[in-house]
Short mmCIF file of C-alpha atoms in Angstrom, two decimals:
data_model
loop_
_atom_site.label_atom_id
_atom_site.label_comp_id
_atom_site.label_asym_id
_atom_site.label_seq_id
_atom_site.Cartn_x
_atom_site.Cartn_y
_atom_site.Cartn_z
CA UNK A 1 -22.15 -9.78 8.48
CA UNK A 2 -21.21 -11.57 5.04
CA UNK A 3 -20.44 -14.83 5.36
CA UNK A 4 -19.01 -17.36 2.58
CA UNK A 5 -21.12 -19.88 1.52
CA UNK A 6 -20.65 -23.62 2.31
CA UNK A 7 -18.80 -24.17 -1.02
CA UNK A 8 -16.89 -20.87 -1.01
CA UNK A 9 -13.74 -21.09 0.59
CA UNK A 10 -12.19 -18.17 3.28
CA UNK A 11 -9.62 -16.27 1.50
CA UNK A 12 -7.05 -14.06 3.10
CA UNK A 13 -3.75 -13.29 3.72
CA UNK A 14 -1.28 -16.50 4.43
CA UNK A 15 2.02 -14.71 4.19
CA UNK A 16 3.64 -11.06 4.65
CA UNK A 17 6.44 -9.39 3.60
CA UNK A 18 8.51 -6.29 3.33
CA UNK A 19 11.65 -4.54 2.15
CA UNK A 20 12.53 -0.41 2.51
CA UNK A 21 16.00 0.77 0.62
CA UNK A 22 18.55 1.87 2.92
CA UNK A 23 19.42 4.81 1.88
CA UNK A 24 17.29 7.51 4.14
CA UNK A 25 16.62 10.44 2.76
CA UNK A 26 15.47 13.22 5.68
CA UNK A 27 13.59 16.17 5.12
CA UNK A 28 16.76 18.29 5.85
CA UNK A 29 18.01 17.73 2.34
CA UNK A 30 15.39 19.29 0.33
CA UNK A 31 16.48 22.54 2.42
CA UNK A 32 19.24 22.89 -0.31
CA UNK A 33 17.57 23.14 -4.25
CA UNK A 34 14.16 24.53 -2.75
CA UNK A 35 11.98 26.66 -0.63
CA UNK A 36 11.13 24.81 1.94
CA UNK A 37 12.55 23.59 5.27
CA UNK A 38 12.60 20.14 7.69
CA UNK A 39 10.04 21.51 10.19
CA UNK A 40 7.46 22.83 7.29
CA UNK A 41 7.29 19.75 5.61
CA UNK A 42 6.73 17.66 9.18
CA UNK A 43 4.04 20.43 10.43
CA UNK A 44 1.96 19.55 7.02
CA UNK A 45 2.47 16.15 6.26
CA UNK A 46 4.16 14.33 9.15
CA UNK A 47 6.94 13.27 6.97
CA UNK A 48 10.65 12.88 8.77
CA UNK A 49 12.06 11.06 6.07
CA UNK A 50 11.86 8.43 3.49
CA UNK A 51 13.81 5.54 1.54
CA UNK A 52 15.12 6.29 -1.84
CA UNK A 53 16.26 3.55 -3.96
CA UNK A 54 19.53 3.15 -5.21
CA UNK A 55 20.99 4.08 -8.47
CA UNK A 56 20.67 0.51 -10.15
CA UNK A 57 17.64 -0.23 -7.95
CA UNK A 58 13.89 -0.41 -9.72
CA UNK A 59 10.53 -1.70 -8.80
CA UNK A 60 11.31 -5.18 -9.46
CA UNK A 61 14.47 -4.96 -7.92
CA UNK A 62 12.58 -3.76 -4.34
CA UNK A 63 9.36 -6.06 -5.03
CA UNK A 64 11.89 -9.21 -5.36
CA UNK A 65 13.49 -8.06 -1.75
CA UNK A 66 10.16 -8.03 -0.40
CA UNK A 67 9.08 -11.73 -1.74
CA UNK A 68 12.46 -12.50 -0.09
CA UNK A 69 12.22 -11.36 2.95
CA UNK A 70 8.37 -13.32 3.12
CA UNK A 71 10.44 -16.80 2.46
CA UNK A 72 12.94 -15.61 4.86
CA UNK A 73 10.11 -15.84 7.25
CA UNK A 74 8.54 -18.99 5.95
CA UNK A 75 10.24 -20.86 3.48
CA UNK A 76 7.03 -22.31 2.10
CA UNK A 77 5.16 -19.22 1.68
CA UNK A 78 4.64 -19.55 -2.40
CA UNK A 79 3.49 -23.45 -2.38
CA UNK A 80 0.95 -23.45 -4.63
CA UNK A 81 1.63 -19.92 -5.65
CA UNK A 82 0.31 -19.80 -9.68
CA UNK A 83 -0.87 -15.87 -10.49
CA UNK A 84 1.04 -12.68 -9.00
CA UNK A 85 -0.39 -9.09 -9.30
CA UNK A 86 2.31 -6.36 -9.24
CA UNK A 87 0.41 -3.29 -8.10
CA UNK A 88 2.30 -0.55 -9.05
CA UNK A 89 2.64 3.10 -10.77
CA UNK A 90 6.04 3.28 -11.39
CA UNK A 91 7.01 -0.42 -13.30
CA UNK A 92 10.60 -1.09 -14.93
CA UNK A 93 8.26 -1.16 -18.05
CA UNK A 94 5.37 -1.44 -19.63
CA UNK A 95 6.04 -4.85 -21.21
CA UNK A 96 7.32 -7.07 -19.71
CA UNK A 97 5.27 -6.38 -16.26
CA UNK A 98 6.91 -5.88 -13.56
CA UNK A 99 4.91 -8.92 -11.85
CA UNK A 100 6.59 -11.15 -13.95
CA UNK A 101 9.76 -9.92 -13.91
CA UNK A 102 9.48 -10.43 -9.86
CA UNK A 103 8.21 -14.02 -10.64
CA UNK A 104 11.26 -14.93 -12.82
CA UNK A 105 13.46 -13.70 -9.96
CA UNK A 106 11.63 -15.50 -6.86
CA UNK A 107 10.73 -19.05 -8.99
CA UNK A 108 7.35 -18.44 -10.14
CA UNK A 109 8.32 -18.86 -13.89
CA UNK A 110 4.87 -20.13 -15.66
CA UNK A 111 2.52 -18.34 -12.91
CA UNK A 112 -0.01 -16.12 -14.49
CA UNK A 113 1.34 -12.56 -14.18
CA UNK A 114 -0.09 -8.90 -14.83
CA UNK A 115 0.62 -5.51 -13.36
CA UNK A 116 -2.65 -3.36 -11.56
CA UNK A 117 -2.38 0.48 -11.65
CA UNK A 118 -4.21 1.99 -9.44
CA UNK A 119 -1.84 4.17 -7.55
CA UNK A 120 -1.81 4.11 -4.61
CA UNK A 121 -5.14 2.48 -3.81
CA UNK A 122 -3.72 -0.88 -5.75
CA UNK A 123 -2.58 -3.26 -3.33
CA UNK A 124 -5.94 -3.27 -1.35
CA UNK A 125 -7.50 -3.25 -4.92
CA UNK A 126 -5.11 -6.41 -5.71
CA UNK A 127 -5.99 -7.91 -2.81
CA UNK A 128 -9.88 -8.09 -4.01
CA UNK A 129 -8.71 -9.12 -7.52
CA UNK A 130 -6.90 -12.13 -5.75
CA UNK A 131 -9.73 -13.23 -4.55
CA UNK A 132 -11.65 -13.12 -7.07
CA UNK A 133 -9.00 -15.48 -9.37
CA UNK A 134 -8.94 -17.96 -6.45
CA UNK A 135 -12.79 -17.62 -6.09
CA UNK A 136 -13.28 -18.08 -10.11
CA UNK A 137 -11.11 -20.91 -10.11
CA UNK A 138 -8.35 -19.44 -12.44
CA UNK A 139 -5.70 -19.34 -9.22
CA UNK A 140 -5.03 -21.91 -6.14
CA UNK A 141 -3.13 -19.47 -4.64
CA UNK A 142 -1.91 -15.09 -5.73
CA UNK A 143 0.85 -13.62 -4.67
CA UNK A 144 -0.01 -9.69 -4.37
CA UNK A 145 2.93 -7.36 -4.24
CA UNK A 146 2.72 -3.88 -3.88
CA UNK A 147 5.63 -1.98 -4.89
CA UNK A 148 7.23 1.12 -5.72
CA UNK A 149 10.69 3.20 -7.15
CA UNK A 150 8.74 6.93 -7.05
CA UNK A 151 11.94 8.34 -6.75
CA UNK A 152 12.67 7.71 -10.43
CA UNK A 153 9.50 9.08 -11.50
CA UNK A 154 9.03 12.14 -9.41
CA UNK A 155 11.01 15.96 -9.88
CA UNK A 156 12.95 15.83 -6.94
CA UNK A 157 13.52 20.19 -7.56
CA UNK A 158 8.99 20.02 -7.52
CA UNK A 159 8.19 21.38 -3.69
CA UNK A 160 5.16 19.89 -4.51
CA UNK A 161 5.51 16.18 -5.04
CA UNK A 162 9.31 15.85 -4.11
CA UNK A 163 8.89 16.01 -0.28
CA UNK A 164 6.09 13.80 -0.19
CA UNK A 165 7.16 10.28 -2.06
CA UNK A 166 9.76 7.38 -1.29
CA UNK A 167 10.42 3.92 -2.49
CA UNK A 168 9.77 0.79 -0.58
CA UNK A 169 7.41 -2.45 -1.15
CA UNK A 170 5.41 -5.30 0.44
CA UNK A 171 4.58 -8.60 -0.42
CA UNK A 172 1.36 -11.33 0.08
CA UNK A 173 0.26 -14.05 -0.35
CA UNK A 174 -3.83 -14.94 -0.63
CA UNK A 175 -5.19 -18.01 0.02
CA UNK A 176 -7.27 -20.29 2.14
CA UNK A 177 -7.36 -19.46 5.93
CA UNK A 178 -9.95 -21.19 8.31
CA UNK A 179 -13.51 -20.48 8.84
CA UNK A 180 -14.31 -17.35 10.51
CA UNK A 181 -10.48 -15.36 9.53
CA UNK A 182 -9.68 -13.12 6.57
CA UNK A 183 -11.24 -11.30 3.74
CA UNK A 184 -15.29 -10.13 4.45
CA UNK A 185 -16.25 -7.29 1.85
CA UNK A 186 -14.43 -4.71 -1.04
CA UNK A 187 -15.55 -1.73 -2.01
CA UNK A 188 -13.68 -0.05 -5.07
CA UNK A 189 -14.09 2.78 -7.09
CA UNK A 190 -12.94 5.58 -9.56
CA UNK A 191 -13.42 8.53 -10.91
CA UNK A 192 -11.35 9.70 -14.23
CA UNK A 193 -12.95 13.24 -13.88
CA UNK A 194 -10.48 13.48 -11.05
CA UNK A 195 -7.21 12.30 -13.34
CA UNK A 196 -5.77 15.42 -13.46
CA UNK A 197 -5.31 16.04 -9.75
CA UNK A 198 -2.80 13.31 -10.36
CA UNK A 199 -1.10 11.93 -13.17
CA UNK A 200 1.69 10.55 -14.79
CA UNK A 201 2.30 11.16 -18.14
CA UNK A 202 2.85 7.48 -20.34
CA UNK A 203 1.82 7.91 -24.07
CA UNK A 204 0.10 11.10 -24.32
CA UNK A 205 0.92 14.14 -23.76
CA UNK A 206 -2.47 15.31 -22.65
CA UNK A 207 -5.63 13.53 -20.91
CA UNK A 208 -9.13 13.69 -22.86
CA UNK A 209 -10.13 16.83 -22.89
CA UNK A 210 -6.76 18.73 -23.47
CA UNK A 211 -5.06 18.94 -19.68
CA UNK A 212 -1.41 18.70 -20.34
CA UNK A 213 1.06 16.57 -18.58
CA UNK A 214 4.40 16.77 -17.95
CA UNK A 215 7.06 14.25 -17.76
CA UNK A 216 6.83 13.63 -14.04
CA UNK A 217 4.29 12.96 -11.27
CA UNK A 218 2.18 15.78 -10.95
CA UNK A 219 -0.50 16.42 -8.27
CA UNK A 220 -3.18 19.19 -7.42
CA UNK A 221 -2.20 18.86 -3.57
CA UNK A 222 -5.19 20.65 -2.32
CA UNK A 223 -7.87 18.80 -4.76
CA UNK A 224 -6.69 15.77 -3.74
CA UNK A 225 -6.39 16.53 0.30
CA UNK A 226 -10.06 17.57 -0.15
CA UNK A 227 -11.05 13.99 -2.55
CA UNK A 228 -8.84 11.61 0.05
CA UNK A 229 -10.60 12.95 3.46
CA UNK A 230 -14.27 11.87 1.64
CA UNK A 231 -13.72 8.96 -0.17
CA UNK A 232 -12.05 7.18 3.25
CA UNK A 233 -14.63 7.87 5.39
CA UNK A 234 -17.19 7.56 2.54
CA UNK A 235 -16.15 4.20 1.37
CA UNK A 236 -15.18 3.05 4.65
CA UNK A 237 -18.40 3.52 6.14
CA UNK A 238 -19.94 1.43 3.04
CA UNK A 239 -17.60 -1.37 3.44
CA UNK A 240 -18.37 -1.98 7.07
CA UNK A 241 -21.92 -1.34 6.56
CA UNK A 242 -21.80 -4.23 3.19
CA UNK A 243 -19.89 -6.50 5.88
CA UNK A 244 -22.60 -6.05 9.12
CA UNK A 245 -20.05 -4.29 10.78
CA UNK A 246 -19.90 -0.76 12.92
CA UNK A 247 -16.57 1.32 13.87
CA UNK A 248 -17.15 -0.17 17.08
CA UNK A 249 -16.16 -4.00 15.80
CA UNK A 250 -12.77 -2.19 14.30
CA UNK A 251 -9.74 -2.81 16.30
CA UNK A 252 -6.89 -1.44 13.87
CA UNK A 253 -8.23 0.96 10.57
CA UNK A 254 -5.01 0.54 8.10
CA UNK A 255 -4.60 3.12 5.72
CA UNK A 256 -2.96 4.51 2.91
CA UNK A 257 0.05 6.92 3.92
CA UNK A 258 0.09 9.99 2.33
CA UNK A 259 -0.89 12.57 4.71
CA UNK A 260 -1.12 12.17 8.65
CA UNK A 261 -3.91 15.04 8.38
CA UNK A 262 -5.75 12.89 6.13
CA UNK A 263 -4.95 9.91 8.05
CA UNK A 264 -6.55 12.25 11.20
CA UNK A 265 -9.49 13.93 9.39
CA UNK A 266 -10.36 10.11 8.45
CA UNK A 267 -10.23 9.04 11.92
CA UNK A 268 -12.67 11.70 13.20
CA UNK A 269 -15.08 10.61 10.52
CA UNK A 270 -14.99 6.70 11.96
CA UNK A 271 -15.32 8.39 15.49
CA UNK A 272 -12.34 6.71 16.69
CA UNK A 273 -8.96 7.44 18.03
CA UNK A 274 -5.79 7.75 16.48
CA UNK A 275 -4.24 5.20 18.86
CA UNK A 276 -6.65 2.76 17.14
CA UNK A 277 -4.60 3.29 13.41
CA UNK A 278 -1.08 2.62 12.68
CA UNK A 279 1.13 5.64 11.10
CA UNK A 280 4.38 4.49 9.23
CA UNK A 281 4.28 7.89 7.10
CA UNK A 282 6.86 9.78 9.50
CA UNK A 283 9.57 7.21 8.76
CA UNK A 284 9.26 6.08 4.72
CA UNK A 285 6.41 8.83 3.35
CA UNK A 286 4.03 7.91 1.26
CA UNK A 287 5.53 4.75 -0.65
CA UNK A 288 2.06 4.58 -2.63
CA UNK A 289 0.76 0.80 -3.08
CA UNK A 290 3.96 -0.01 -1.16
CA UNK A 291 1.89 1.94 1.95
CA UNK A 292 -0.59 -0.83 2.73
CA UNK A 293 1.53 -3.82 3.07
CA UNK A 294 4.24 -1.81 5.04
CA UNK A 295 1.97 -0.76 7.43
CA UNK A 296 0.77 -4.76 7.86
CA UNK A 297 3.99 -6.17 8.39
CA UNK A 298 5.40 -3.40 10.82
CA UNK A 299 2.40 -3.60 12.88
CA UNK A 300 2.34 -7.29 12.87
CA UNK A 301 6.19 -7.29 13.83
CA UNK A 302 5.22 -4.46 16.88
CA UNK A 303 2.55 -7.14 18.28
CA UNK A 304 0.00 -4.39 17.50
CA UNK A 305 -2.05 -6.45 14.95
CA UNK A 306 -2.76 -9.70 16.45
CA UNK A 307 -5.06 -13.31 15.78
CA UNK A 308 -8.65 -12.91 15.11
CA UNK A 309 -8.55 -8.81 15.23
CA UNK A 310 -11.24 -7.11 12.88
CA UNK A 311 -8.89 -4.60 10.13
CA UNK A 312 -10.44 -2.04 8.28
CA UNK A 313 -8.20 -1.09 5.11
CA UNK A 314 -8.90 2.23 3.06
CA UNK A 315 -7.25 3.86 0.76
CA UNK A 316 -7.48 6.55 -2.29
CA UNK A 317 -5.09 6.99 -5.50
CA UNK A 318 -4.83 8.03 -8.77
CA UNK A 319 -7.70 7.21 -11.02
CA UNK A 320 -8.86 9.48 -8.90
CA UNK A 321 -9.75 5.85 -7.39
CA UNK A 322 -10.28 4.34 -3.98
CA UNK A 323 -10.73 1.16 -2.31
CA UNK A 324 -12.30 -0.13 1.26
CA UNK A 325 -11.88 -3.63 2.81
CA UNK A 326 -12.85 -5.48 6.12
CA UNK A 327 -11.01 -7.67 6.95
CA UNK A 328 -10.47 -11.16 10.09
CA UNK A 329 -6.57 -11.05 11.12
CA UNK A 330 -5.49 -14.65 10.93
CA UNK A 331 -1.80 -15.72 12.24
CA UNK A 332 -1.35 -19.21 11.56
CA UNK A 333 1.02 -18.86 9.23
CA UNK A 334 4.86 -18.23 9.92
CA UNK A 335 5.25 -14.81 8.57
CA UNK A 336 1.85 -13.81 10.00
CA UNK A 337 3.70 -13.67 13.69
CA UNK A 338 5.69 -11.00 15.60
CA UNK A 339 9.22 -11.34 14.64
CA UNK A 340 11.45 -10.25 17.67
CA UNK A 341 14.44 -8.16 16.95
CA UNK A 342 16.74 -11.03 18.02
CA UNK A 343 14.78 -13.17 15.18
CA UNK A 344 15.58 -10.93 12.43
CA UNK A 345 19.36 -10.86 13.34
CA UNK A 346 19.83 -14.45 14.36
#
């Protein structure tokens, strides 16, 4: 297994947060403006539902909720906080990013702050950038917050992206945890031969090469089914392998939500059950680098993911890109602990 050297310190997450919009938006309502109907869209995705943003609501606006509801659950969560990564595919804007628009908001004025696009591999990607700040001396501590407002970007009237996105985000914090806990190995990658299975248009109207894009997301469903069931298990497999570890030393694989038969087809590569994965896809869709973090903090909250269990994250996005991480649960931090119901309405 890798191991830090004496002088390198164990980096992982120290605090967790989350925040979904509340307006639900079920699959009944794209029955109306399209072809396509509630049970169709479950049988092929698994998606019930998922959280659009409001009106006046953007990425910032649902990345600040999530930062807030991380101090709700430990009031010192950004001491020593000085670099935040917004990882993200649909900002407010270009310039200013939207990581330091968040950092203005949550009182992080000053901290080094940049936006990662990645798609929806980009908070696990963030989470290896983090480290690698901290690691190079350039950050005590990063907040990472993965976060997305889709439904702004996306042709809601497109049967083909429409169905499939919705808005949420999650927040963390990297740092030092004790000897033996948190991050072991990355793995990243990407392939711009892949860009136009998914795209969204910024300053050109075409990639290299002449493919055309339009003005929203747009996504070669079936190219990237095929791309998302091999990289997983592909890069998965390397990032255990880089870390000395076997499917056998994973108790919870957390990945991106975009498809529960991805999600499935990845499982049966790792040779392991779906009761050993957590699936948040029925309930918010796939929320892109929002998916990650979600998936964390709900499973921490259900008591699923507990102290000193061995996480596998994987995920693929646009780019085409992916990204693989191992990973020691440590929760000796506040936020890191099941919050009971009665907590969260006390």
């Amino acid at each position: 297994m890798s191991t830090p050297s004496p002088t390198r310190p164990t980096l992982g997450i120290t605090a967790l947060g989350m925040y979904v919009p509340e307006r639900v938006v079920p699959n009944s309502e794209f029955e109306a403006r399209m072809d396509t109907n509630a049970e169709w869209i479950e049988s092929r995705t698994g998606i019930r539902e998922r959280r659009f943003a409001a009106p006046d609501q953007y990425t910032s606006d649902v990345g600040v909720l999530a930062v807030r509801d991380m101090l709700r659950r430990d009031p010192q969560a950004l001491q020593d906080v000085d670099a935040i990564i917004c990882a993200t595919v649909s900002p407010d804007a270009l310039m200013p990013s939207t990581a330091a628009l968040i950092g203005m908001q949550v009182g992080l004025t000053g901290a080094a702050a940049f936006d990662l696009s990645t798609a929806c591999s980009g908070f696990v990607y963030a989470l290896s950038v983090a480290q690698g700040l901290i690691l190079a001396g350039s950050a005590r501590r990063v907040l990472v917050v993965g976060a997305e407002a889709l439904s702004k970007v996306v042709d809601q009237n497109d049967r083909n992206t429409a169905i499939l996105f919705g808005d949420g985000a999650g927040a963390a914090v990297v740092g030092p945890v004790p000897a033996g806990y948190g991050f072991q190995d990355f793995i990243m990658g990407a392939d711009g031969n892949g860009g136009s299975s998914l795209y969204l248009r910024c300053a050109a109207p075409n990639l290299p090469g002449g493919f055309p894009m339009g003005e929203s997301v747009g996504m070669n469903g079936r190219e990237v089914f095929k791309f998302a069931v091999r990289v997983l298990g592909d890069s998965g497999t390397q990032v255990l392998a880089k870390s000395g570890l076997t499917t056998a030393d994973v108790d919870w694989v957390i990945p991106h939500q975009a498809n529960v038969r991805i999600i499935e087809a990845a499982m049966d590569r790792f040779g392991l059950p779906m009761s050993k994965t957590i699936v948040n896809l029925d309930r918010y869709g796939n929320t892109s680098s929002a998916t990650v973090p979600l998936v964390l903090r709900e499973g921490v909250d259900a008591g699923q993911i507990t102290d000193g269990q061995q996480l596998l994250l994987i995920a693929f996005g646009g780019g085409l890109s992916w990204v693989a991480g191992t990973m020691k649960w440590w929760d000796g931090a506040p936020s890191l602990k099941a919050e009971s119901k009665a907590e969260v309405t006390a």
